[in-house]
Short mmCIF file of C-alpha atoms and ligand atoms in Angstrom, two decimals:
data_model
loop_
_atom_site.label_atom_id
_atom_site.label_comp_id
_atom_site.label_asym_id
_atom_site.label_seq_id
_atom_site.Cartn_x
_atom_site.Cartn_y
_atom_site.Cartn_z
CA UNK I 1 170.07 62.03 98.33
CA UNK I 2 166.24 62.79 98.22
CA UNK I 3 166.88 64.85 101.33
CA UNK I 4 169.23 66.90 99.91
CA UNK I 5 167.00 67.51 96.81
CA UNK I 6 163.93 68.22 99.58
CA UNK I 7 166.27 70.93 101.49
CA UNK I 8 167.37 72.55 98.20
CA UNK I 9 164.34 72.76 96.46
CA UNK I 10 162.50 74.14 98.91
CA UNK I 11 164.77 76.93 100.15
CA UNK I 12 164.96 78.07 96.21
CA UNK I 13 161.41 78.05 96.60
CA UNK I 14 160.89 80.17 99.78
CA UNK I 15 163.38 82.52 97.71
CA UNK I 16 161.90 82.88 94.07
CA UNK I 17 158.09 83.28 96.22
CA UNK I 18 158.97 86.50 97.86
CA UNK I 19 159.58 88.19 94.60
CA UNK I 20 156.46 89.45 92.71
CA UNK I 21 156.21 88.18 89.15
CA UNK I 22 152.56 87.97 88.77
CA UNK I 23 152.01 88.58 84.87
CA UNK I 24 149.52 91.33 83.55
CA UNK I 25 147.09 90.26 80.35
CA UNK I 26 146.27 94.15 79.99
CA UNK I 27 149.98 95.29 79.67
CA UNK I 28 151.93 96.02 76.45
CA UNK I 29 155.56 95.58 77.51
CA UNK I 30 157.65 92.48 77.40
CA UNK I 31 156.76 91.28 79.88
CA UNK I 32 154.05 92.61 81.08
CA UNK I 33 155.35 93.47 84.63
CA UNK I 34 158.78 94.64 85.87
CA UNK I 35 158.94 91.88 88.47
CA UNK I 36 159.40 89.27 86.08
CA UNK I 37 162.82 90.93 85.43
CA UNK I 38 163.66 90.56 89.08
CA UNK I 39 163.52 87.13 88.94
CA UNK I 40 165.43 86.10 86.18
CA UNK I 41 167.98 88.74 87.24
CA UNK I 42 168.16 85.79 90.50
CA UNK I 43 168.02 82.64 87.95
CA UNK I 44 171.22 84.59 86.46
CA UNK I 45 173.55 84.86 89.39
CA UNK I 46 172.37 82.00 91.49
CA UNK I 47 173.53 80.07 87.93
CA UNK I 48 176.69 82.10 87.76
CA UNK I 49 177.31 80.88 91.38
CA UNK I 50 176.81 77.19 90.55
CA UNK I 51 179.92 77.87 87.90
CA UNK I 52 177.74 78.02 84.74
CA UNK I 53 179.18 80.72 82.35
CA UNK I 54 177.17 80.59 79.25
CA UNK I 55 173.77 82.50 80.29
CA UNK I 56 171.90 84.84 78.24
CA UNK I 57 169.35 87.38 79.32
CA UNK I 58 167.48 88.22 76.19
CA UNK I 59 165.38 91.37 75.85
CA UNK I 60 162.48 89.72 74.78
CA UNK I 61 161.71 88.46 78.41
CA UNK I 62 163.80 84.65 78.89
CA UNK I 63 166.68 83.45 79.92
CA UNK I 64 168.74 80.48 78.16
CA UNK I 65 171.76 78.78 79.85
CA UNK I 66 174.01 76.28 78.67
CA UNK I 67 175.52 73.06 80.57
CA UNK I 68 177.90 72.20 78.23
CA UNK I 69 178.36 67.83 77.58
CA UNK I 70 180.68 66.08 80.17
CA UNK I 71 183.23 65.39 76.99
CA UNK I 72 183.65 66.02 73.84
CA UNK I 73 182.03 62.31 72.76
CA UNK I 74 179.04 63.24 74.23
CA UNK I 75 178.59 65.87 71.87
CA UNK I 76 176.44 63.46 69.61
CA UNK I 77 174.17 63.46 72.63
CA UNK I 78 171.33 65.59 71.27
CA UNK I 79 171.04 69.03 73.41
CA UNK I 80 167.68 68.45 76.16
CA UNK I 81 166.20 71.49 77.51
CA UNK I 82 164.31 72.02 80.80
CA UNK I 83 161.99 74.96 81.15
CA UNK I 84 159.83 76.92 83.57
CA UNK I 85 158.02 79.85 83.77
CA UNK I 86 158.98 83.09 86.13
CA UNK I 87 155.07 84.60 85.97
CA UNK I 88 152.14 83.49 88.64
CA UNK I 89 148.73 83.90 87.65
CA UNK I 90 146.44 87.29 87.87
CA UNK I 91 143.83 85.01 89.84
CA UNK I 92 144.95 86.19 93.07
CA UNK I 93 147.61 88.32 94.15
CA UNK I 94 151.22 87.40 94.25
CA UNK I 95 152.20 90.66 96.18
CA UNK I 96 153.43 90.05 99.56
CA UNK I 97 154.00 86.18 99.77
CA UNK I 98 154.78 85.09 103.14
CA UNK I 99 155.36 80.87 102.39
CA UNK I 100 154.79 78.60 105.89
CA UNK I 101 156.82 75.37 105.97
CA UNK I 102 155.04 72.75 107.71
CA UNK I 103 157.45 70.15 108.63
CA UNK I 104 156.07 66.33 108.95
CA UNK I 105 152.59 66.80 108.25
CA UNK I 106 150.52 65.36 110.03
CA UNK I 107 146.92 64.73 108.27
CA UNK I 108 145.20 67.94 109.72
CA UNK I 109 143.93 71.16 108.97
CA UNK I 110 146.71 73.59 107.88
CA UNK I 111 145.54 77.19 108.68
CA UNK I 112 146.62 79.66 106.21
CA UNK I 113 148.93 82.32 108.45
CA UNK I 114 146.08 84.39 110.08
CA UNK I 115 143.84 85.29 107.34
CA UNK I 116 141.28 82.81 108.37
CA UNK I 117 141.51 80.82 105.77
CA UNK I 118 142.18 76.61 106.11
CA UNK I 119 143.53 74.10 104.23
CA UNK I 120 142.12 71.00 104.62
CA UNK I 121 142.08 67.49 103.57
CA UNK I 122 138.63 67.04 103.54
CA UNK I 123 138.30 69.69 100.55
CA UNK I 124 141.77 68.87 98.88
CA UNK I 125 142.21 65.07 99.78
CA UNK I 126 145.56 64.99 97.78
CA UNK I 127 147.10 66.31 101.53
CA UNK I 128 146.74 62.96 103.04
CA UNK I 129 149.44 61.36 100.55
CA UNK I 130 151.31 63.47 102.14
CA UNK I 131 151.51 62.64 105.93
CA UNK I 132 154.90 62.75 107.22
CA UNK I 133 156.57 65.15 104.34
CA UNK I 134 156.69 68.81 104.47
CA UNK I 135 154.31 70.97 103.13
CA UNK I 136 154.70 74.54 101.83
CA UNK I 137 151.52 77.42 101.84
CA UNK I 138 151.22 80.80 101.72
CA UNK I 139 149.52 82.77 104.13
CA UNK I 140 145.96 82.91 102.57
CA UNK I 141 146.34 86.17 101.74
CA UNK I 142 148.27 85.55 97.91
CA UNK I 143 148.82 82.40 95.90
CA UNK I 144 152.04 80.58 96.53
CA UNK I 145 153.33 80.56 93.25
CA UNK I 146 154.53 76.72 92.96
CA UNK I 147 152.86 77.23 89.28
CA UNK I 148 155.83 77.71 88.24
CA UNK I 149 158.43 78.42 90.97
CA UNK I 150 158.66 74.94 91.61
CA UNK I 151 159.77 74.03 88.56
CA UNK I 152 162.24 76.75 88.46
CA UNK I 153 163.99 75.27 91.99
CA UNK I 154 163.90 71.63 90.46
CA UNK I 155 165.64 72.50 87.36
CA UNK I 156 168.00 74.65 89.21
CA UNK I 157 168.67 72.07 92.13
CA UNK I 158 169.02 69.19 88.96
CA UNK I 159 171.84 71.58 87.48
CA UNK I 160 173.43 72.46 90.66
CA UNK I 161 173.95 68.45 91.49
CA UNK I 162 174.73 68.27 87.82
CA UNK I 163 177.83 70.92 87.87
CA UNK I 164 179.51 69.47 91.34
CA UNK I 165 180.06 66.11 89.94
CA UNK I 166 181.62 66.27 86.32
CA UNK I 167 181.99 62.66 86.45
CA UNK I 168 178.49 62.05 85.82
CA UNK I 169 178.31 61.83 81.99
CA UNK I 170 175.65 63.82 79.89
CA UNK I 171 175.38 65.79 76.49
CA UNK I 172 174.24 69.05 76.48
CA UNK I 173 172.02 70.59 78.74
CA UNK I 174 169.80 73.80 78.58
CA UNK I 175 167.50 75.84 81.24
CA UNK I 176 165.29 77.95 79.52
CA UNK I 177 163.24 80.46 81.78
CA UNK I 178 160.39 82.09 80.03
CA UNK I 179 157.97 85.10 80.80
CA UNK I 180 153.99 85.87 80.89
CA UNK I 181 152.94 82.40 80.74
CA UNK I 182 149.99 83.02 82.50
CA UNK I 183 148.82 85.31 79.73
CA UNK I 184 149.26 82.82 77.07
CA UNK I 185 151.71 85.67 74.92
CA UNK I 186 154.78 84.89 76.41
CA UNK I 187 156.01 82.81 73.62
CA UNK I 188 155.07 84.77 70.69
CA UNK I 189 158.56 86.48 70.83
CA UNK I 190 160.63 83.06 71.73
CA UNK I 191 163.72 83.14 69.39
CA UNK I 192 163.88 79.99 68.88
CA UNK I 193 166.51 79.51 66.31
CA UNK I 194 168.81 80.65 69.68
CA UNK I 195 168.00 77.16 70.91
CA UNK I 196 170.24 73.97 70.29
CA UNK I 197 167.68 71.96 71.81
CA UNK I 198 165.87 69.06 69.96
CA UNK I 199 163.73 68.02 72.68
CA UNK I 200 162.81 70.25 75.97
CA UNK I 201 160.77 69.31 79.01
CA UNK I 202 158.53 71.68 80.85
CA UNK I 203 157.92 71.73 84.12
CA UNK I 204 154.39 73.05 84.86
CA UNK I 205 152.86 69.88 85.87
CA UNK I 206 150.64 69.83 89.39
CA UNK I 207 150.69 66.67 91.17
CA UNK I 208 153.40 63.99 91.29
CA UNK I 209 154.63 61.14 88.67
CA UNK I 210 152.58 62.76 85.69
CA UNK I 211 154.08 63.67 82.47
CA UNK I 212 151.49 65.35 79.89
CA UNK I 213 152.07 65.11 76.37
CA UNK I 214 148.28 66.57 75.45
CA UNK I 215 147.09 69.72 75.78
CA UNK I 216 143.77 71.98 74.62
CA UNK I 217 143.34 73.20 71.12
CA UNK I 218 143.08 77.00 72.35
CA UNK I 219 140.88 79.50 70.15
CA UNK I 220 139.93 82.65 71.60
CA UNK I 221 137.25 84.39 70.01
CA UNK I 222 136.25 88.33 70.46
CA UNK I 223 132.82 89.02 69.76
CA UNK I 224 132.28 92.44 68.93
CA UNK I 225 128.83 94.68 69.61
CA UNK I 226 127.84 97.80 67.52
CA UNK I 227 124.55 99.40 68.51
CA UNK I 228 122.98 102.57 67.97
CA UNK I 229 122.96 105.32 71.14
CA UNK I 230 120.11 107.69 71.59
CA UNK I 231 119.03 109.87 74.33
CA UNK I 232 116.70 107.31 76.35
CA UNK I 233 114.02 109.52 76.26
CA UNK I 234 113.48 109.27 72.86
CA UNK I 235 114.74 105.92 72.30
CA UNK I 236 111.64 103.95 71.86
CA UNK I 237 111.90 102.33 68.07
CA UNK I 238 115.58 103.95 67.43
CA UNK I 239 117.83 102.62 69.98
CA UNK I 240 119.59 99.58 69.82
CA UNK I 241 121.24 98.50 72.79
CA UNK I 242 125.07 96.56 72.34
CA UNK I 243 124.82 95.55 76.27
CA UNK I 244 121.59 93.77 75.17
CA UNK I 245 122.96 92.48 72.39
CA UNK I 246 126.07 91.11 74.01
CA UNK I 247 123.66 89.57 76.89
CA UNK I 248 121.21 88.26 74.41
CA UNK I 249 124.54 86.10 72.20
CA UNK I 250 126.16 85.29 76.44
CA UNK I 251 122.83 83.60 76.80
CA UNK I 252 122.82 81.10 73.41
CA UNK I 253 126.26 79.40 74.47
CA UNK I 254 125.41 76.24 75.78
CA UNK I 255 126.10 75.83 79.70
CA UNK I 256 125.99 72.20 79.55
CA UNK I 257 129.76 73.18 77.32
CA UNK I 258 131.03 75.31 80.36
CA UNK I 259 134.20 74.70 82.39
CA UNK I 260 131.73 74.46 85.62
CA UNK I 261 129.98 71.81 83.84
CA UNK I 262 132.45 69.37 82.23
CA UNK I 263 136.21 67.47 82.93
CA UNK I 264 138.31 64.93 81.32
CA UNK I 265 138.43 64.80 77.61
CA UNK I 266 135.16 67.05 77.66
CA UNK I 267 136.26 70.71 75.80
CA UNK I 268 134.19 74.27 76.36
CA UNK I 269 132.95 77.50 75.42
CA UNK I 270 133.56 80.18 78.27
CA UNK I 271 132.75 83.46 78.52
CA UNK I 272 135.77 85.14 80.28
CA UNK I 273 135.29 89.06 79.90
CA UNK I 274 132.02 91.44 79.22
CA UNK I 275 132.93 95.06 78.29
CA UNK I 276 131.44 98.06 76.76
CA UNK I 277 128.08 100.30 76.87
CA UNK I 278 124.83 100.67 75.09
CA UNK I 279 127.16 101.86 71.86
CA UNK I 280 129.58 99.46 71.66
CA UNK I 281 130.32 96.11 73.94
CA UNK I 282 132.35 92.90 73.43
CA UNK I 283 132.60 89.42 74.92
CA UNK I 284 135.91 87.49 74.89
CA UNK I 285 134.90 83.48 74.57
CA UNK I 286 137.83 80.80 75.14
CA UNK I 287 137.19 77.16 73.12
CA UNK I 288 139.33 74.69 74.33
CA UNK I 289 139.08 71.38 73.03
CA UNK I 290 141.67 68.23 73.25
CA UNK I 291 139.90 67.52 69.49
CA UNK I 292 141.01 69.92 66.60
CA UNK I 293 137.63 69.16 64.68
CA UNK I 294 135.36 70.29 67.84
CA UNK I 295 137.61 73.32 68.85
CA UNK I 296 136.60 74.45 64.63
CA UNK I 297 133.19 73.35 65.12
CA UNK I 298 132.56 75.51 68.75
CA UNK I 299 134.42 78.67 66.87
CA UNK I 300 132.15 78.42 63.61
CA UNK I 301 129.10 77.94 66.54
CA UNK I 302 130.06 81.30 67.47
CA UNK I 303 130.19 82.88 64.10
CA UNK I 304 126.37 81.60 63.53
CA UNK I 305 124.92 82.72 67.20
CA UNK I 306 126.58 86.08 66.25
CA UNK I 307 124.42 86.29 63.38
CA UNK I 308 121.75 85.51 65.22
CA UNK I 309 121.92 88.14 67.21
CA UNK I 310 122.50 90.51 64.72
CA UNK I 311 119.67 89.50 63.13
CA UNK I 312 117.59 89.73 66.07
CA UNK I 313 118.62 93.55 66.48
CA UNK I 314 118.05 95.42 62.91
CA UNK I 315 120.35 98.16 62.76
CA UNK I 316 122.82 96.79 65.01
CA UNK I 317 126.02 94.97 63.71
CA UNK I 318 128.52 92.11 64.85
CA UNK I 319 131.15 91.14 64.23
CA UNK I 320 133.94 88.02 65.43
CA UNK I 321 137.41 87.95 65.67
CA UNK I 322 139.12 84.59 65.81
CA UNK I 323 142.36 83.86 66.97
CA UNK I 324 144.12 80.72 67.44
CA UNK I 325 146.11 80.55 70.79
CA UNK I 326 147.79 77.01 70.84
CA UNK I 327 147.47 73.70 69.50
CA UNK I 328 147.26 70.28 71.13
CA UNK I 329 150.80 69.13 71.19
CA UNK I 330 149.75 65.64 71.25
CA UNK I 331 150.51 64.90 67.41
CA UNK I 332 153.78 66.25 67.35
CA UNK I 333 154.92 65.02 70.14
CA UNK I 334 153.65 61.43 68.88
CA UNK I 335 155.68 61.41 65.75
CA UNK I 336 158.92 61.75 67.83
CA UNK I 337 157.92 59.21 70.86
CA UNK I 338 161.14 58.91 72.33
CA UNK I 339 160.86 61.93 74.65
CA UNK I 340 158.24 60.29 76.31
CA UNK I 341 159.57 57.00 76.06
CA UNK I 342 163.19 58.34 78.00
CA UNK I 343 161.20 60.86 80.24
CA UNK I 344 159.37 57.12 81.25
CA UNK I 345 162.72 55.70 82.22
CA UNK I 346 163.79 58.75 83.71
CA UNK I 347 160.78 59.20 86.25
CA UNK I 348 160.55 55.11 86.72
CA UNK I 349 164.48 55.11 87.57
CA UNK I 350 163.77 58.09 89.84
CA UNK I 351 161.63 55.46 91.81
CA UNK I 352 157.95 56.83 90.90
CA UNK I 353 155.24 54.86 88.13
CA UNK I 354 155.30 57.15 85.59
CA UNK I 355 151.32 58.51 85.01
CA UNK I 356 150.34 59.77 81.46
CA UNK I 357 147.65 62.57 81.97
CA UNK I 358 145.98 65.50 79.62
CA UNK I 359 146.72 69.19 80.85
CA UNK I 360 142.96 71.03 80.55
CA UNK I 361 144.75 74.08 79.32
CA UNK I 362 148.32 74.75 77.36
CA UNK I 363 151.66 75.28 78.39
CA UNK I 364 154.82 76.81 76.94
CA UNK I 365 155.89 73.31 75.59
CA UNK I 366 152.64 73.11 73.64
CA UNK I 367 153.98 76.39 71.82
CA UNK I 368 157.47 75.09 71.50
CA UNK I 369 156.31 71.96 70.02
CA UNK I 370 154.84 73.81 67.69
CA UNK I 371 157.75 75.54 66.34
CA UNK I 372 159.23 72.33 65.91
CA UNK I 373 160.78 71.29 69.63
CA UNK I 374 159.01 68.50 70.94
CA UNK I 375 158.20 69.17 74.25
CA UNK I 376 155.65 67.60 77.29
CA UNK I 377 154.98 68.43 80.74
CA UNK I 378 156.43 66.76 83.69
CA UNK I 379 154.83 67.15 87.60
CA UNK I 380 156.43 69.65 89.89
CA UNK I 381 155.24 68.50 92.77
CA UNK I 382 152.16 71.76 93.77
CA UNK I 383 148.54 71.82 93.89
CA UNK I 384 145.72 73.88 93.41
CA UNK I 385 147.47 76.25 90.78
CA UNK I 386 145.92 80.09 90.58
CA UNK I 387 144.58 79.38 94.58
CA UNK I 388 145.31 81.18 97.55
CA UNK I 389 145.11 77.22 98.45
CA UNK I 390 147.81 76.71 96.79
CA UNK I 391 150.49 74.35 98.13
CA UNK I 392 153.65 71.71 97.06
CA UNK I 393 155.15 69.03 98.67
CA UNK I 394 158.66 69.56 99.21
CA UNK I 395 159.66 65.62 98.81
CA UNK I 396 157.66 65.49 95.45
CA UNK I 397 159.39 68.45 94.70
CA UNK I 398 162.43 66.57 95.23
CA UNK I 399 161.36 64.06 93.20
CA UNK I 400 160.49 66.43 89.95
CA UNK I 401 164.05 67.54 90.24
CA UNK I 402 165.81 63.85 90.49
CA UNK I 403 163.50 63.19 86.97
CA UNK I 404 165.24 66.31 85.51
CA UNK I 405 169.01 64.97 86.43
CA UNK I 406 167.94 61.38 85.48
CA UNK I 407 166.32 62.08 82.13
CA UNK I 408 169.56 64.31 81.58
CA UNK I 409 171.88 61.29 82.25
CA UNK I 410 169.29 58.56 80.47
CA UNK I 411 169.92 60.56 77.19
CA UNK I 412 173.22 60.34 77.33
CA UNK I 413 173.12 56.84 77.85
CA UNK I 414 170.55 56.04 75.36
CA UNK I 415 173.54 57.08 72.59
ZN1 ZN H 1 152.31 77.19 85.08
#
């Protein structure tokens, strides 16, 4: 059976990677790139194909299908979704994939197509658990895209072994594709009253055997420079500078709080984008913390170095907008703890020890939990997310998609 799972997932893989869906953060339509479209156009038929008839494309960027339950009893069941995202991340390109299969691995350096670049064990140890499996790259040149075409194969390969054998029982099932992700706006237009779902499972998770129900508190803060322009001849005593201004308030956050310079349960401040000229500049700072408290505290600490730097340049002005872009789903999730405690079973009975881990970042699920669907991460089986290193391992691929069709059946059972 696993080999089955191995062979499926990965050819949907090798398909959905071809297809350009990386997301754009400076675009205005929904979503943000055309390619995105593509790709759930694919989801569609390939689900039509495996006999599934209720499938809606909505025009705010997803796609919802329905697996109706094996019989009318198991209508109590309540409705579990499954979701992934169709986007790959701006970090490097997704233009041009050209995935390698490397069949039995064997513990050595994998060389990335032609482009020079290797993949090694030495830097990414996580390789050598998987001597003997098959491994899938790209070509050095682009990212793969496992993040999050992975977990679109698994839950397609879990509903295609679902569909052929209607004598497995199970309530209702749905596969929920989403857009833009990777720019954290994806889900601001989720219509989620079009969802009979009560819990839903994501799956964005790298590794194998995790299952995340904690995320970042997520506040992004846009610090805004006004200075005053003159003609630099004459600007001794007049000008004020916003490019100065903006360097002066870049160099007050503390680098010990960085992303370079902390892991674990340790949150940050991060500088992520500089714009703007002597009139007018702005910084963009992400706070990410897993504690509510400390994500408030690092925002207001941003509000005070901004007056400091105002005050350090008379004439000049600043000002901070705050915006909150997703809360720890932790709490929610905690208050309803039997989607964790079935999604244990599920990836237990699949043969794996279950690992609980923190995501150091969000997911869709943390923004569906907060509308009221519980909703953690599972693994799907890739590595090195955003990376022209990036990789998956087809049998722990396998493996992400045997968790979807068990927790399917273990909530069914649990009635
Ligand atoms: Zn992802």
């Amino acid at each position: 059976m696993q080999h089955w799972f191995s062979e499926r997932v990965t050819e949907r893989l090798l398909r959905y990677a071809v297809v350009d869906t990386q997301s754009d953060r400076s675009s205005t339509s929904r979503p943000t790139t055309p390619g995105q479209w593509d790709l759930l156009n694919i989801i569609s038929s390939e689900l039509q194909d495996l006999g599934i008839t209720d499938i809606s494309v909505l025009d705010e960027g997803f796609l919802i299908a329905r697996i109706p339950p094996t019989n009318r009893r198991l209508e109590q069941v309540p409705a579990v979704g499954f979701m992934a995202h169709v986007d790959t991340a701006e970090d490097v390109s997704g233009r041009g994939v050209v995935p390698q299969v490397i069949k039995e691995y064997t513990g050595n350096d994998i060389p990335l197509g032609t482009s020079g670049y290797v993949l090694s064990p030495k830097e990414h140890p996580e390789l050598l658990s998987c001597v003997g499996k098959d491994i899938i790259t790209a070509d050095g040149t682009t990212l793969l895209g496992a993040d999050d075409k992975a977990g679109i194969a698994e839950i397609i390969t879990a509903a295609e072994y679902l569909t052929a054998r209607p004598e497995l029982e199970h309530g209702a099932v749905e596969l929920i594709f989403t857009t833009d992700e990777e720019t954290g706006r994806g889900m601001d237009h989720f219509p989620v009253e079009k969802l009979r779902s009560r819990y839903c499972y994501t799956l964005d998770g790298p590794g194998r055997g995790t299952m995340e129900a904690e995320c970042f508190n997520a506040l992004k803060c846009d610090v805004i420079f006004t200075g005053v322009s003159y003609h630099l001849g004459n600007a001794r005593g007049r000008m004020v500078n916003a490019v100065t201004m903006a360097a002066s308030f870049i160099s007050m956050l503390p680098q010990a709080e960085s992303p370079e310079a902390t892991d674990g349960r340790f949150g940050y401040y991060c500088p992520l984008t500089v714009t703007g000229d002597a009139e007018q500049a702005s910084v963009t700072v992400f706070i990410r913390d897993f504690d509510r408290t400390e994500a408030v505290r690092r925002s207001e600490a941003v509000e005070q170095m901004a007056r400091s730097v105002q005050s350090a340049f008379p004439g000049g002005a600043v000002r901070v907008e705050t915006l909150w872009q997703y809360e720890n789903m932790y709490d929610a999730i905690s208050r309803d703890p039997k989607v964790l405690d079935v999604l244990k079973r599920s990836i237990a009975s699949a043969g794996i020890t279950p690992e609980m881990t923190s995501i150091r970042g969000g997911t869709d699920g943390a923004r569906l939990t907060a509308m009221g669907i519980p909703a953690p991460n599972i693994f799907s089986g890739g590595f090195n997310y955003h990376s022209r290193y990036e990789w998956a391992c087809a049998d722990y691929m396998a493996e992400a998609s045997r968790v979807v069709v068990e927790t399917v059946l273990q909530w069914a059972r649990e009635e």
